Amino acid sequence: VQLQASGGGSVQPGGSLRLSCAASGFSFDDCAIAWFRQTPGKEREFVATISWKGGSTDYADSVKGRFTISRDNTKNTVYLQMNSLKPEDTAVYYCAARSWGSTSTGSDAYDYWGQGTQVTVSS
């Protein structure tokens, strides 16, 4: 089982980034996928999640209207488009897979985790 997150980097406030999460080794299109983020000294925080076919999504209030989660089951990949980035979005972003098709905002609901990709928003 592997989840490979990529696309992080450094960007100025107001800028955009698109994160990707490529999956292998499990039935990707049966799983809900989520993005979480974490900064040093803080607990991992829910960002966004998408159901197995993409029909249902959920977002943290802090990113609603700025971030969009999507998935391409033909490529076993989930994306997180992040627009209007703010310094408080700075974190390591992790993707996670849940062995159920329905979404959840709790980290305990997810079975597989990627290694994380750093996003830094700074002027």
PDB file of C-alpha atoms in Angstrom:
ATOM      1  CA  VAL A   1       0.000   0.000   0.000  1.00  0.00           C
ATOM      2  CA  GLN A   2       1.399   3.357  -0.979  1.00  0.00           C
ATOM      3  CA  LEU A   3       0.122   6.923  -1.000  1.00  0.00           C
ATOM      4  CA  GLN A   4       2.525   9.385  -2.565  1.00  0.00           C
ATOM      5  CA  ALA A   5       1.788  13.061  -1.929  1.00  0.00           C
ATOM      6  CA  SER A   6       3.457  15.669  -4.119  1.00  0.00           C
ATOM      7  CA  GLY A   7       3.073  19.231  -5.326  1.00  0.00           C
ATOM      8  CA  GLY A   8       4.041  21.117  -2.217  1.00  0.00           C
ATOM      9  CA  GLY A   9       6.346  24.101  -2.269  1.00  0.00           C
ATOM     10  CA  SER A  10       6.747  27.729  -1.330  1.00  0.00           C
ATOM     11  CA  VAL A  11       4.306  30.360  -2.505  1.00  0.00           C
ATOM     12  CA  GLN A  12       3.422  33.946  -1.662  1.00  0.00           C
ATOM     13  CA  PRO A  13       0.136  34.811   0.062  1.00  0.00           C
ATOM     14  CA  GLY A  14      -2.679  34.813  -2.457  1.00  0.00           C
ATOM     15  CA  GLY A  15      -0.954  32.240  -4.609  1.00  0.00           C
ATOM     16  CA  SER A  16      -2.026  28.739  -5.620  1.00  0.00           C
ATOM     17  CA  LEU A  17      -0.713  25.206  -5.453  1.00  0.00           C
ATOM     18  CA  ARG A  18      -2.106  21.858  -6.525  1.00  0.00           C
ATOM     19  CA  LEU A  19      -1.275  18.831  -4.449  1.00  0.00           C
ATOM     20  CA  SER A  20      -1.518  15.313  -5.842  1.00  0.00           C
ATOM     21  CA  CYS A  21      -1.884  12.006  -4.033  1.00  0.00           C
ATOM     22  CA  ALA A  22      -1.052   8.950  -6.121  1.00  0.00           C
ATOM     23  CA  ALA A  23      -2.201   5.611  -4.718  1.00  0.00           C
ATOM     24  CA  SER A  24      -1.192   2.026  -5.344  1.00  0.00           C
ATOM     25  CA  GLY A  25      -1.524  -1.369  -3.729  1.00  0.00           C
ATOM     26  CA  PHE A  26      -5.164  -1.235  -2.702  1.00  0.00           C
ATOM     27  CA  SER A  27      -8.640  -0.763  -4.152  1.00  0.00           C
ATOM     28  CA  PHE A  28      -8.371   2.988  -4.558  1.00  0.00           C
ATOM     29  CA  ASP A  29     -11.769   3.497  -6.137  1.00  0.00           C
ATOM     30  CA  ASP A  30     -13.490   1.801  -3.174  1.00  0.00           C
ATOM     31  CA  CYS A  31     -11.972   4.267  -0.713  1.00  0.00           C
ATOM     32  CA  ALA A  32     -12.739   7.740   0.506  1.00  0.00           C
ATOM     33  CA  ILE A  33      -9.637   9.942   0.472  1.00  0.00           C
ATOM     34  CA  ALA A  34      -8.809  12.899   2.662  1.00  0.00           C
ATOM     35  CA  TRP A  35      -6.180  15.559   3.126  1.00  0.00           C
ATOM     36  CA  PHE A  36      -4.960  16.514   6.577  1.00  0.00           C
ATOM     37  CA  ARG A  37      -2.276  18.980   7.584  1.00  0.00           C
ATOM     38  CA  GLN A  38      -0.001  19.415  10.549  1.00  0.00           C
ATOM     39  CA  THR A  39       2.302  22.083  11.904  1.00  0.00           C
ATOM     40  CA  PRO A  40       4.953  21.532  14.600  1.00  0.00           C
ATOM     41  CA  GLY A  41       3.472  21.234  18.059  1.00  0.00           C
ATOM     42  CA  LYS A  42      -0.097  20.937  16.818  1.00  0.00           C
ATOM     43  CA  GLU A  43      -2.409  18.028  16.198  1.00  0.00           C
ATOM     44  CA  ARG A  44      -3.109  16.844  12.692  1.00  0.00           C
ATOM     45  CA  GLU A  45      -5.982  18.882  11.241  1.00  0.00           C
ATOM     46  CA  PHE A  46      -8.642  17.806   8.757  1.00  0.00           C
ATOM     47  CA  VAL A  47      -8.618  19.763   5.487  1.00  0.00           C
ATOM     48  CA  ALA A  48     -10.839  18.038   2.908  1.00  0.00           C
ATOM     49  CA  THR A  49     -12.280  14.675   1.958  1.00  0.00           C
ATOM     50  CA  ILE A  50     -13.920  13.068  -1.057  1.00  0.00           C
ATOM     51  CA  SER A  51     -16.049   9.935  -1.324  1.00  0.00           C
ATOM     52  CA  TRP A  52     -15.165   6.900  -3.413  1.00  0.00           C
ATOM     53  CA  LYS A  53     -16.840   8.111  -6.594  1.00  0.00           C
ATOM     54  CA  GLY A  54     -16.341  11.785  -5.912  1.00  0.00           C
ATOM     55  CA  GLY A  55     -19.996  12.536  -5.382  1.00  0.00           C
ATOM     56  CA  SER A  56     -19.551  13.803  -1.858  1.00  0.00           C
ATOM     57  CA  THR A  57     -16.973  16.227  -0.508  1.00  0.00           C
ATOM     58  CA  ASP A  58     -16.418  17.995   2.801  1.00  0.00           C
ATOM     59  CA  TYR A  59     -14.075  20.786   3.830  1.00  0.00           C
ATOM     60  CA  ALA A  60     -12.764  22.384   6.966  1.00  0.00           C
ATOM     61  CA  ASP A  61     -14.343  25.788   7.518  1.00  0.00           C
ATOM     62  CA  SER A  62     -10.907  27.394   7.282  1.00  0.00           C
ATOM     63  CA  VAL A  63     -10.469  26.303   3.641  1.00  0.00           C
ATOM     64  CA  LYS A  64     -14.025  26.403   2.270  1.00  0.00           C
ATOM     65  CA  GLY A  65     -14.253  28.456  -0.882  1.00  0.00           C
ATOM     66  CA  ARG A  66     -10.474  28.374  -1.388  1.00  0.00           C
ATOM     67  CA  PHE A  67      -9.599  24.670  -1.673  1.00  0.00           C
ATOM     68  CA  THR A  68     -11.122  22.075  -3.973  1.00  0.00           C
ATOM     69  CA  ILE A  69     -10.655  18.327  -3.682  1.00  0.00           C
ATOM     70  CA  SER A  70     -11.150  16.074  -6.692  1.00  0.00           C
ATOM     71  CA  ARG A  71     -10.209  12.612  -7.838  1.00  0.00           C
ATOM     72  CA  ASP A  72      -9.461  10.703 -11.023  1.00  0.00           C
ATOM     73  CA  ASN A  73     -10.093   7.018 -10.391  1.00  0.00           C
ATOM     74  CA  THR A  74      -8.614   6.111 -13.788  1.00  0.00           C
ATOM     75  CA  LYS A  75      -5.292   7.465 -12.518  1.00  0.00           C
ATOM     76  CA  ASN A  76      -5.664   6.426  -8.854  1.00  0.00           C
ATOM     77  CA  THR A  77      -5.001  10.034  -7.931  1.00  0.00           C
ATOM     78  CA  VAL A  78      -6.636  12.648  -5.725  1.00  0.00           C
ATOM     79  CA  TYR A  79      -5.947  16.343  -6.081  1.00  0.00           C
ATOM     80  CA  LEU A  80      -6.185  19.315  -3.766  1.00  0.00           C
ATOM     81  CA  GLN A  81      -6.350  22.631  -5.575  1.00  0.00           C
ATOM     82  CA  MET A  82      -5.414  25.364  -3.135  1.00  0.00           C
ATOM     83  CA  ASN A  83      -6.140  28.964  -4.079  1.00  0.00           C
ATOM     84  CA  SER A  84      -5.869  32.254  -2.200  1.00  0.00           C
ATOM     85  CA  LEU A  85      -3.309  30.722   0.087  1.00  0.00           C
ATOM     86  CA  LYS A  86      -2.652  32.323   3.454  1.00  0.00           C
ATOM     87  CA  PRO A  87       0.348  32.090   5.784  1.00  0.00           C
ATOM     88  CA  GLU A  88      -1.791  30.032   8.163  1.00  0.00           C
ATOM     89  CA  ASP A  89      -2.075  27.350   5.474  1.00  0.00           C
ATOM     90  CA  THR A  90       1.606  26.602   5.998  1.00  0.00           C
ATOM     91  CA  ALA A  91       1.908  22.964   7.078  1.00  0.00           C
ATOM     92  CA  VAL A  92       2.874  19.484   6.030  1.00  0.00           C
ATOM     93  CA  TYR A  93      -0.042  18.094   4.053  1.00  0.00           C
ATOM     94  CA  TYR A  94      -0.865  14.388   4.216  1.00  0.00           C
ATOM     95  CA  CYS A  95      -3.258  12.329   2.149  1.00  0.00           C
ATOM     96  CA  ALA A  96      -5.053   9.379   3.675  1.00  0.00           C
ATOM     97  CA  ALA A  97      -7.317   6.579   2.469  1.00  0.00           C
ATOM     98  CA  ARG A  98     -10.269   5.033   4.252  1.00  0.00           C
ATOM     99  CA  SER A  99     -11.459   1.492   3.567  1.00  0.00           C
ATOM    100  CA  TRP A 100     -15.017   2.740   3.209  1.00  0.00           C
ATOM    101  CA  GLY A 101     -16.467   4.762   0.378  1.00  0.00           C
ATOM    102  CA  SER A 102     -18.078   7.371   2.604  1.00  0.00           C
ATOM    103  CA  THR A 103     -16.239  10.400   3.901  1.00  0.00           C
ATOM    104  CA  SER A 104     -15.088  11.166   7.434  1.00  0.00           C
ATOM    105  CA  THR A 105     -13.371  14.168   8.977  1.00  0.00           C
ATOM    106  CA  GLY A 106     -11.671  12.190  11.736  1.00  0.00           C
ATOM    107  CA  SER A 107      -8.096  11.035  11.288  1.00  0.00           C
ATOM    108  CA  ASP A 108      -8.824   7.812  13.179  1.00  0.00           C
ATOM    109  CA  ALA A 109     -11.166   6.751  10.366  1.00  0.00           C
ATOM    110  CA  TYR A 110      -8.310   6.502   7.856  1.00  0.00           C
ATOM    111  CA  ASP A 111      -6.266   3.353   7.382  1.00  0.00           C
ATOM    112  CA  TYR A 112      -3.470   4.358   5.013  1.00  0.00           C
ATOM    113  CA  TRP A 113      -1.333   7.487   5.109  1.00  0.00           C
ATOM    114  CA  GLY A 114       1.135   9.100   2.743  1.00  0.00           C
ATOM    115  CA  GLN A 115       4.444  10.647   3.719  1.00  0.00           C
ATOM    116  CA  GLY A 116       3.425  14.301   3.521  1.00  0.00           C
ATOM    117  CA  THR A 117       4.403  17.267   1.393  1.00  0.00           C
ATOM    118  CA  GLN A 118       5.452  20.657   2.765  1.00  0.00           C
ATOM    119  CA  VAL A 119       3.463  23.772   1.863  1.00  0.00           C
ATOM    120  CA  THR A 120       4.919  27.121   2.880  1.00  0.00           C
ATOM    121  CA  VAL A 121       3.040  30.378   2.357  1.00  0.00           C
ATOM    122  CA  SER A 122       5.195  33.385   3.032  1.00  0.00           C
ATOM    123  CA  SER A 123       6.052  36.751   1.585  1.00  0.00           C
TER     124      SER A 123
END
